[in-house]
Short mmCIF file of C-alpha atoms in Angstrom, two decimals:
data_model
loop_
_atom_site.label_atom_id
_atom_site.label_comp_id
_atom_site.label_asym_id
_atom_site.label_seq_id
_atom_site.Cartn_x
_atom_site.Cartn_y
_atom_site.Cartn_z
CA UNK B 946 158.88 -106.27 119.29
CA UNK B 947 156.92 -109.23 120.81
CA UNK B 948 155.15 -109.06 124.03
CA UNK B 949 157.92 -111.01 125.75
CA UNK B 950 160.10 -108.60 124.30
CA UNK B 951 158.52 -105.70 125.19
CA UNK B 952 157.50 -107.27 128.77
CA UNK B 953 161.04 -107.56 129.33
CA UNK B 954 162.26 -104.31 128.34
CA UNK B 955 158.85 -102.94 130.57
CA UNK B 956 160.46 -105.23 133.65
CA UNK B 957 163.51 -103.73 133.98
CA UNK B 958 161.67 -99.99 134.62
CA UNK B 959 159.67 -100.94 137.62
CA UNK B 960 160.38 -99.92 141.33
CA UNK B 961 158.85 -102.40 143.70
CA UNK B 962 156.39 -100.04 144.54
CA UNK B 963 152.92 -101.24 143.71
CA UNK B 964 151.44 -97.89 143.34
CA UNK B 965 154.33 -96.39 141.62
CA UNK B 966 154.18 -99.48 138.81
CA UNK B 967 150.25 -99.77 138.60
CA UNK B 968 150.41 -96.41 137.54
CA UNK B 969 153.46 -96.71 135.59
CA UNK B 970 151.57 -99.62 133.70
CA UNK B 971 148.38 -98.03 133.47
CA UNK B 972 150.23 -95.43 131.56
CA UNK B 973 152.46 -97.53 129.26
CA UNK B 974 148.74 -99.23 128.60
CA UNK B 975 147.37 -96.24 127.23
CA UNK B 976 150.14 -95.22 125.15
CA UNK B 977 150.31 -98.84 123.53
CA UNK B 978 146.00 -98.57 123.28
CA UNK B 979 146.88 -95.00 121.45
CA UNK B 980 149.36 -96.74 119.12
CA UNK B 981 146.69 -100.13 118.59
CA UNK B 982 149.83 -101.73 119.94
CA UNK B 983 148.36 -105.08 120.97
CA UNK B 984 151.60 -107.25 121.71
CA UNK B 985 152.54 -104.09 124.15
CA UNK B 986 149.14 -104.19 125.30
CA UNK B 987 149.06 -107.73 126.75
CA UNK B 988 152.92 -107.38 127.66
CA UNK B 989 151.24 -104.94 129.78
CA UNK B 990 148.72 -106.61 131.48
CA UNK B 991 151.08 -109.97 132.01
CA UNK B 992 152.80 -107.81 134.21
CA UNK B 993 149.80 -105.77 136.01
CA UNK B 994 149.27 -109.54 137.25
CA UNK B 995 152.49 -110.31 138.23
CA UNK B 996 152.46 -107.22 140.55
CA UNK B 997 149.32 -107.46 141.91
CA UNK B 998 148.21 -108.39 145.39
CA UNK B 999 146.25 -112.14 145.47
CA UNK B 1000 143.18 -109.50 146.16
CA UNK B 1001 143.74 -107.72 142.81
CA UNK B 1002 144.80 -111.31 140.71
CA UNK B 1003 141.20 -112.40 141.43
CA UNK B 1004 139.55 -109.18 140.86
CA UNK B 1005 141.62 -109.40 137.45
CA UNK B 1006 141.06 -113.25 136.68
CA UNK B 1007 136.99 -112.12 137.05
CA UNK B 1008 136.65 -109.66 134.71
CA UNK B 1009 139.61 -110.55 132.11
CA UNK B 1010 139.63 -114.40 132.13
CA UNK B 1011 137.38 -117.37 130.83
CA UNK B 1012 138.85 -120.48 132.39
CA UNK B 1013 141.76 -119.71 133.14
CA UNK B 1014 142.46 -117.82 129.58
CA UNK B 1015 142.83 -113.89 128.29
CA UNK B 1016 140.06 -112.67 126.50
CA UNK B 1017 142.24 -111.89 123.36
CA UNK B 1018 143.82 -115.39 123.50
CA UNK B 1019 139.78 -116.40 123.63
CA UNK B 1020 138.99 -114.21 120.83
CA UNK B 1021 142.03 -115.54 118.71
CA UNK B 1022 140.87 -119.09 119.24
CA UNK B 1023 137.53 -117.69 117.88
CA UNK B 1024 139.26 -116.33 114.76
CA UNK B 1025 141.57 -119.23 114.20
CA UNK B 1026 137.81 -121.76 114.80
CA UNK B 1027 136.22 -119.37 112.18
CA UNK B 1028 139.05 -119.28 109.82
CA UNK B 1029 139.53 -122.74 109.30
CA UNK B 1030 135.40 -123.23 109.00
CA UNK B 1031 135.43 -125.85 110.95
CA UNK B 1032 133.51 -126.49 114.24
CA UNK B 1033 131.78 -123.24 114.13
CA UNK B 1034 129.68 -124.24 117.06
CA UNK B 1035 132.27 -124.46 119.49
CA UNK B 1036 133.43 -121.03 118.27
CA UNK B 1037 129.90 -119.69 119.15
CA UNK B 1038 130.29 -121.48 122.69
CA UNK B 1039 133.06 -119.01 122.89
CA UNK B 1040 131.76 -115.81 121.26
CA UNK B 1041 128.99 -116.24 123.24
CA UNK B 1042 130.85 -116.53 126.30
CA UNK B 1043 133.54 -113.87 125.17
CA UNK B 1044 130.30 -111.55 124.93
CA UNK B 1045 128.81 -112.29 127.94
CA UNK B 1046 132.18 -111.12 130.45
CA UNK B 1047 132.47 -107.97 128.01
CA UNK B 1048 129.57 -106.78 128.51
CA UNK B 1049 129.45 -107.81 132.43
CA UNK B 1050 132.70 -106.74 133.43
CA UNK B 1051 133.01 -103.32 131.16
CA UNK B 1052 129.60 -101.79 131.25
CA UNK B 1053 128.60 -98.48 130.73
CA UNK B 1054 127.31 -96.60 133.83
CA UNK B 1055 125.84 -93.25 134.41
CA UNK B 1056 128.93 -91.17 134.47
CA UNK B 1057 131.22 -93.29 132.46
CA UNK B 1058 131.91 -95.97 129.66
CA UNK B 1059 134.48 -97.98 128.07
CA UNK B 1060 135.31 -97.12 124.26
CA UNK B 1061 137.48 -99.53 122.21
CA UNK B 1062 139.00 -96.36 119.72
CA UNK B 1063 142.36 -97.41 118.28
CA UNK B 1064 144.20 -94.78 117.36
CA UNK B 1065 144.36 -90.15 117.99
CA UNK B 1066 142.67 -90.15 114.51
CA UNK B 1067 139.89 -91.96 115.84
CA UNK B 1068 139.67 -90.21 119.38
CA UNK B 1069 139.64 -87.00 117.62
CA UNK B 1070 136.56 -88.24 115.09
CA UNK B 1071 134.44 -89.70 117.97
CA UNK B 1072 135.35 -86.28 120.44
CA UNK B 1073 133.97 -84.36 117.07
CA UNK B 1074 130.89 -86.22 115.70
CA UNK B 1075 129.57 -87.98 118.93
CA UNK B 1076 130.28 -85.14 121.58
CA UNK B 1077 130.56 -87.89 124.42
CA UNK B 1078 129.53 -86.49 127.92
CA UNK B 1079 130.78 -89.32 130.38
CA UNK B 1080 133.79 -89.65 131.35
CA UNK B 1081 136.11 -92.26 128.61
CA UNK B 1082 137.41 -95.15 129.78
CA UNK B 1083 139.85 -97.61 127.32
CA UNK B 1084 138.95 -101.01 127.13
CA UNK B 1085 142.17 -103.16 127.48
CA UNK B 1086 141.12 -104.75 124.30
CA UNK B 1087 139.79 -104.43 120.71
CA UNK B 1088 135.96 -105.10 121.86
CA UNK B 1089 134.31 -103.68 118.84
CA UNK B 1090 136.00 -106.29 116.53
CA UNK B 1091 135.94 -109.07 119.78
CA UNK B 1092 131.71 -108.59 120.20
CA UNK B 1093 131.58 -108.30 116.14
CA UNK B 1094 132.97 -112.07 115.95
CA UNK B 1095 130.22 -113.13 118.10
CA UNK B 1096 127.58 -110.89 115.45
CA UNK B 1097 129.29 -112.75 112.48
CA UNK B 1098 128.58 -116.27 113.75
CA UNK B 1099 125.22 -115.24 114.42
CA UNK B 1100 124.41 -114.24 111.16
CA UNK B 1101 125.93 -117.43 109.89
CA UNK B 1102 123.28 -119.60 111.82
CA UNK B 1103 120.31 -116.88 110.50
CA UNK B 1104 119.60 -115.86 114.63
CA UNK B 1105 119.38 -112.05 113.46
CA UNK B 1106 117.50 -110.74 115.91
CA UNK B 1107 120.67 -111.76 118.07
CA UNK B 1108 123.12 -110.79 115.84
CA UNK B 1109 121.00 -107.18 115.23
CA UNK B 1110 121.78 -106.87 119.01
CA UNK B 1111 125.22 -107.99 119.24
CA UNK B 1112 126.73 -105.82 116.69
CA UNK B 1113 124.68 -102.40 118.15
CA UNK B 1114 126.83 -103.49 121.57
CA UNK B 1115 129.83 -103.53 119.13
CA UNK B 1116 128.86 -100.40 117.42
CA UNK B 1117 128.75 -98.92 121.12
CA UNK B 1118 131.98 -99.56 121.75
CA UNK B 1119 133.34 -97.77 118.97
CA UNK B 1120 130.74 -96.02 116.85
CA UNK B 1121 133.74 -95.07 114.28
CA UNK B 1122 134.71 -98.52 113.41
CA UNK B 1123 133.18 -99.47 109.96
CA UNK B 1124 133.33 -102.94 110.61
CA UNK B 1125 130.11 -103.90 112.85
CA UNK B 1126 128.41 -101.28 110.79
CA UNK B 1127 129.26 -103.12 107.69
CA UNK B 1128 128.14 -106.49 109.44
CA UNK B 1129 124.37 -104.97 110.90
CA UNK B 1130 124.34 -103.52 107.21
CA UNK B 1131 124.03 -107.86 105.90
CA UNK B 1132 121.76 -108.21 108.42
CA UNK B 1133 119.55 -105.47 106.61
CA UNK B 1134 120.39 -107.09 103.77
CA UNK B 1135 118.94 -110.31 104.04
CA UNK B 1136 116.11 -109.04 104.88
CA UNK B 1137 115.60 -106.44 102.42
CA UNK B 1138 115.57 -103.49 104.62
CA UNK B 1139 115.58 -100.65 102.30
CA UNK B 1140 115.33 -97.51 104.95
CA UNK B 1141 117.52 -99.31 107.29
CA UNK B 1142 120.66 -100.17 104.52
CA UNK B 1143 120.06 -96.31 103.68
CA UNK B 1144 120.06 -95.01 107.45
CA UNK B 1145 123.30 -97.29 108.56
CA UNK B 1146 125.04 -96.53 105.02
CA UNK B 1147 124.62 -92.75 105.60
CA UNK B 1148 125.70 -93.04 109.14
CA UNK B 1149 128.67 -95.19 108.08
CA UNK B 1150 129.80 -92.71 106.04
CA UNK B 1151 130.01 -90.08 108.72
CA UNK B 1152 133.14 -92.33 109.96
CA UNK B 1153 134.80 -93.81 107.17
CA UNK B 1154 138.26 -92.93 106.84
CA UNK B 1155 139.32 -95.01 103.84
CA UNK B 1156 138.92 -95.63 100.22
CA UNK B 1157 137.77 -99.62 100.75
CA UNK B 1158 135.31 -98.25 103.54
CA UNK B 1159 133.54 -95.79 101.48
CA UNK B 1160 134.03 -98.55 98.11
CA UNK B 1161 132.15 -100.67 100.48
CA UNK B 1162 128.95 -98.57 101.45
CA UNK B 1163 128.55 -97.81 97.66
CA UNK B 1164 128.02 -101.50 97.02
CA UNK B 1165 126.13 -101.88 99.73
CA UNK B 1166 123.49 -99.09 98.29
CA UNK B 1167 123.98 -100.95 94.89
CA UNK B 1168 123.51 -104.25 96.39
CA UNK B 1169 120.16 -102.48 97.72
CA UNK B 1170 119.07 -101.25 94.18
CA UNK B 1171 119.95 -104.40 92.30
CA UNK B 1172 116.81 -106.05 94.99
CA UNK B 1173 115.07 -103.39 94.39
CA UNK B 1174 115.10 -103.77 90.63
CA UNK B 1175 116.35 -100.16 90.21
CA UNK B 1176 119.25 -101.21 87.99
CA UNK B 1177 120.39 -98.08 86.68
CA UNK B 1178 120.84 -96.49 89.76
CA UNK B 1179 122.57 -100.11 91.16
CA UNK B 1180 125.39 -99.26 88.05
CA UNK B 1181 126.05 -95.89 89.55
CA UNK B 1182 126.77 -96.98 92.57
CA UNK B 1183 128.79 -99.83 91.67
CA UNK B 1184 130.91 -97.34 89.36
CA UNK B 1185 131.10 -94.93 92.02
CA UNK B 1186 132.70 -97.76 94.24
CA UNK B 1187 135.09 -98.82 92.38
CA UNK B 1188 136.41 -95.33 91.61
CA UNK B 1189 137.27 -95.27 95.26
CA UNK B 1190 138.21 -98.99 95.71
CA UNK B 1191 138.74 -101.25 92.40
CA UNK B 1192 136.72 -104.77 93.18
CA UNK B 1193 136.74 -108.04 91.64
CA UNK B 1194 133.23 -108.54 93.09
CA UNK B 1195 131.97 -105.36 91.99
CA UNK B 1196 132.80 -105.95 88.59
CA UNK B 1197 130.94 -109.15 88.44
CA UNK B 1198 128.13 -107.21 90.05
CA UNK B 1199 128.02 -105.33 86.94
CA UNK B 1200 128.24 -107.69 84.36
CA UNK B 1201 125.12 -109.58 86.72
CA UNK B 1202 123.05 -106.17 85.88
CA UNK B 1203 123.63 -106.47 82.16
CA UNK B 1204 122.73 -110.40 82.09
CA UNK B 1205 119.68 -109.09 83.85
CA UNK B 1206 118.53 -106.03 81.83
CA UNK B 1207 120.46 -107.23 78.73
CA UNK B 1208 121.64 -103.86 78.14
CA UNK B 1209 125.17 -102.23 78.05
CA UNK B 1210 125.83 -99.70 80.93
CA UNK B 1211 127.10 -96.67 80.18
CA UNK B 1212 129.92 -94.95 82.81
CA UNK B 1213 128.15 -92.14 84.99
CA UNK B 1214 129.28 -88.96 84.58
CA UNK B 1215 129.85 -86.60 87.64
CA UNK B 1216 126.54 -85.43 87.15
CA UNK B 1217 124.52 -88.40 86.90
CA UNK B 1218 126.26 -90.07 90.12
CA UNK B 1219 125.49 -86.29 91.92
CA UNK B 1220 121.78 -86.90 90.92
CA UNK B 1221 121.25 -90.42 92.08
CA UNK B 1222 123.04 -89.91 95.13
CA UNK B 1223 120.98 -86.96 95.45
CA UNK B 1224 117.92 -89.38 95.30
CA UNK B 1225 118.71 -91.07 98.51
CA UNK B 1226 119.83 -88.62 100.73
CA UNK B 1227 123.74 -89.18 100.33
CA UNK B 1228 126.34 -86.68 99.13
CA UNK B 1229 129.18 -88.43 96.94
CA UNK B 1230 132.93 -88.59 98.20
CA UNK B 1231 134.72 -88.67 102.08
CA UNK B 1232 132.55 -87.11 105.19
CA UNK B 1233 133.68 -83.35 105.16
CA UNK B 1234 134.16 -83.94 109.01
CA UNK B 1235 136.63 -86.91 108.01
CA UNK B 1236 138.31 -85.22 105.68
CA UNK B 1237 139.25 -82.10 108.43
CA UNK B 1238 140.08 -84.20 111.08
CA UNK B 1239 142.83 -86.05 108.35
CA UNK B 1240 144.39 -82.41 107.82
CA UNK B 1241 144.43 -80.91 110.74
CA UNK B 1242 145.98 -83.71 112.63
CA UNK B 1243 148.97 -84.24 109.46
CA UNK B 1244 148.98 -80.52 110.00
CA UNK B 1245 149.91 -80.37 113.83
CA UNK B 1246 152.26 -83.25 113.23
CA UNK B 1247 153.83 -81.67 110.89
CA UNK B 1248 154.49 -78.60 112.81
CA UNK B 1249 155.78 -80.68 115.85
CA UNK B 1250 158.26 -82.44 113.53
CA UNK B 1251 156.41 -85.97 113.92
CA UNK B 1252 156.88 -86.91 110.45
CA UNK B 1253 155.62 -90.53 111.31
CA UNK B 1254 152.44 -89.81 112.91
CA UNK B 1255 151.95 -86.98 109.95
CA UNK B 1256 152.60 -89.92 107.14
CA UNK B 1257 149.56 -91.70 108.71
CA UNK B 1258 146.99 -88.81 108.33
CA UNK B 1259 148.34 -87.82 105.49
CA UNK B 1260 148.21 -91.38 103.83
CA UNK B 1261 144.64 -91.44 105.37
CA UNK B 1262 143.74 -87.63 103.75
CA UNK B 1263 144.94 -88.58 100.49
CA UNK B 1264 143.11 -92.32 100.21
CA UNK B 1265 139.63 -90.50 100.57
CA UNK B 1266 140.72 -87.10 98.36
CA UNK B 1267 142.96 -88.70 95.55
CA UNK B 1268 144.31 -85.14 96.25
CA UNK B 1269 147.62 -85.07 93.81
CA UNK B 1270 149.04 -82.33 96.23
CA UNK B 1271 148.66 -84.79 99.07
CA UNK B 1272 151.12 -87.16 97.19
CA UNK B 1273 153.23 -84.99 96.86
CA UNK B 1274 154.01 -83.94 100.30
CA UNK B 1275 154.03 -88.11 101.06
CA UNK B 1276 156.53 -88.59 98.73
CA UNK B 1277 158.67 -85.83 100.09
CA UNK B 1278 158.89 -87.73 103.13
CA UNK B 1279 158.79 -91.03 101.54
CA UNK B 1280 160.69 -90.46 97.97
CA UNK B 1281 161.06 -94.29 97.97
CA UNK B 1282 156.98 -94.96 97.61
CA UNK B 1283 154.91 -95.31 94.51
CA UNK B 1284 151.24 -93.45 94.53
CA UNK B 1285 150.01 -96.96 94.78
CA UNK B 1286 151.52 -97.74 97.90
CA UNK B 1287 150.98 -94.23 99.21
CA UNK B 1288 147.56 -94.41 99.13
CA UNK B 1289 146.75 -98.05 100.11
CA UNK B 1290 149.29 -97.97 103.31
#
């Protein structure tokens, strides 16, 4: 449904009361943050500021608006600006701006802070791994990816002392996001940050929940090895990434390593990827934690009967296990679905 869809189907359930529907909202606003739900989301708040006393409109217009617009229709215009590479300082204007009321208007205090986690499978990995001790508040929006924009564009004019800034604010608001860890990790990159790639790469891997995520750090730590001239250990970690993820650019990273050495590689065995891995601190395959949270959660679905929600952590449990037995309970739900499109949904 779109927003105006949803808005109107929201419309027809208040009661004139404007403590009865600012509640009523506030809860229909967490259920669509649970679901990532973002068209329900700003159907939501369209109508929290139709409601609202003129007193509460400004309060609102402060801390959600810059000049007049939402900050997701800001952080779109960002996207579209950076998309079509063109005029990349005016989307910096805006990043920086976008940035700027985030930060203001949804600090963290003492006793509480805003988190920007998407989904249950998310609240239940943060809850587990960070042990959070103030009190959670949603953010109306996605402000891990809106801050990481801002990161991005820094990087792109080399200001990475910024951008090393910007995407730890990011990280803040949602530590299990891969994505402004995988941005701070090219900011190690360039400059050849050996101990930091490592450190954010093992951390990273504490939260990543899909094949592509985990793909990604290993090419990050062969990336790392390549500079570092350690080329055989830059081949197993390439290999090891695309056994999780298949990528074009990984392959060409490989053929770069034989130009360079002029030698064939030969494909790791389980051992020899156990060994290297070994050698920097990193254990091969999904977070153990990760992996739990996956099959617990399909497993309390399942025993509620919510075969949708279960297809999700099931789909997620099986794209970091390859576990055959995995498919097989997808497919009995889903008969219609190859393994490929089991496992990359």
């Amino acid at each position: 449904m779109s927003a105006n869809e949803i808005k109107k189907a929201i419309r027809k359930q208040l009661s004139g009361d404007f403590e009865k529907d600012k509640q009523f909202l506030s809860d229909k606003s967490e259920e669509y943050v649970k679901e990532n739900n973002e068209e329900g989301i700003s159907a939501v708040i369209d109508l929290l500021a139709e409601i609202m006393p003129e007193e509460y409109q400004k309060s609102i217009m402060r801390i959600m608006y810059i000049n007049g617009k939402r900050l997701d229709k800001v952080y779109a215009d960002i996207v579209e600006i950076i998309n079509s590479k063109q005029n990349l300082e005016k989307a910096l204007k805006l990043a920086e701006a976008l940035y700027s009321k985030i930060t203001e208007g949804f600090a963290e205090t003492e006793t509480s802070k805003f988190v920007s986690l998407r989904n249950t499978f998310e609240d239940n990995l943060y809850q587990i791994v960070f042990k959070p001790q103030k009190t959670l508040n949603r953010s109306p929006f996605d402000f891990a990816r809106m801050i990481s924009s801002y990161g991005y564009i820094l990087v792109e004019y080399r200001e990475l002392d910024k951008a090393e800034e910007v995407l730890k604010k990011a990280i803040e608001y949602n530590p299990v996001d891969c994505g402004p860890k995988f941005e701070l990790t090219e900011i190690y990159k360039l400059r050849k940050d050996k101990d930091k790639i490592i450190e954010l790469t093992k951390d990273t891997l504490k939260v990543a929940s899909s094949p592509a995520a985990i793909a990604r750090c290993y090419a990050n730590m062969g990336y790392m090895c390549v500079d570092l001239k350690e080329y055989d250990d830059a081949s197993v970690f390439y290999y090891a990434s695309l056994i999780f993820y298949p990528h074009l650019g990984v392959n060409a990273e490989l053929r770069n390593i034989v130009t360079i050495t002029g030698q064939k590689i030969a494909t790791p065995d389980r051992n020899k990827i156990d060994k290297v891995f070994e050698k920097y601190g990193l254990e091969y395959g999904a977070d153990k934690t990760v992996t739990e949270i996956s099959a617990l959660l399909a497993q309390q679905c399942l025993m509620d009967n919510n075969i949708k929600d279960a297809l999700i952590y099931l789909k997620i449990l099986y794209g970091i296990t390859n576990d055959p037995k995995i498919q097989d309970i997808i497919l009995k739900y889903e008969p219609e679905k190859t393994e490929t499109e089991s496992k990359s949904e």
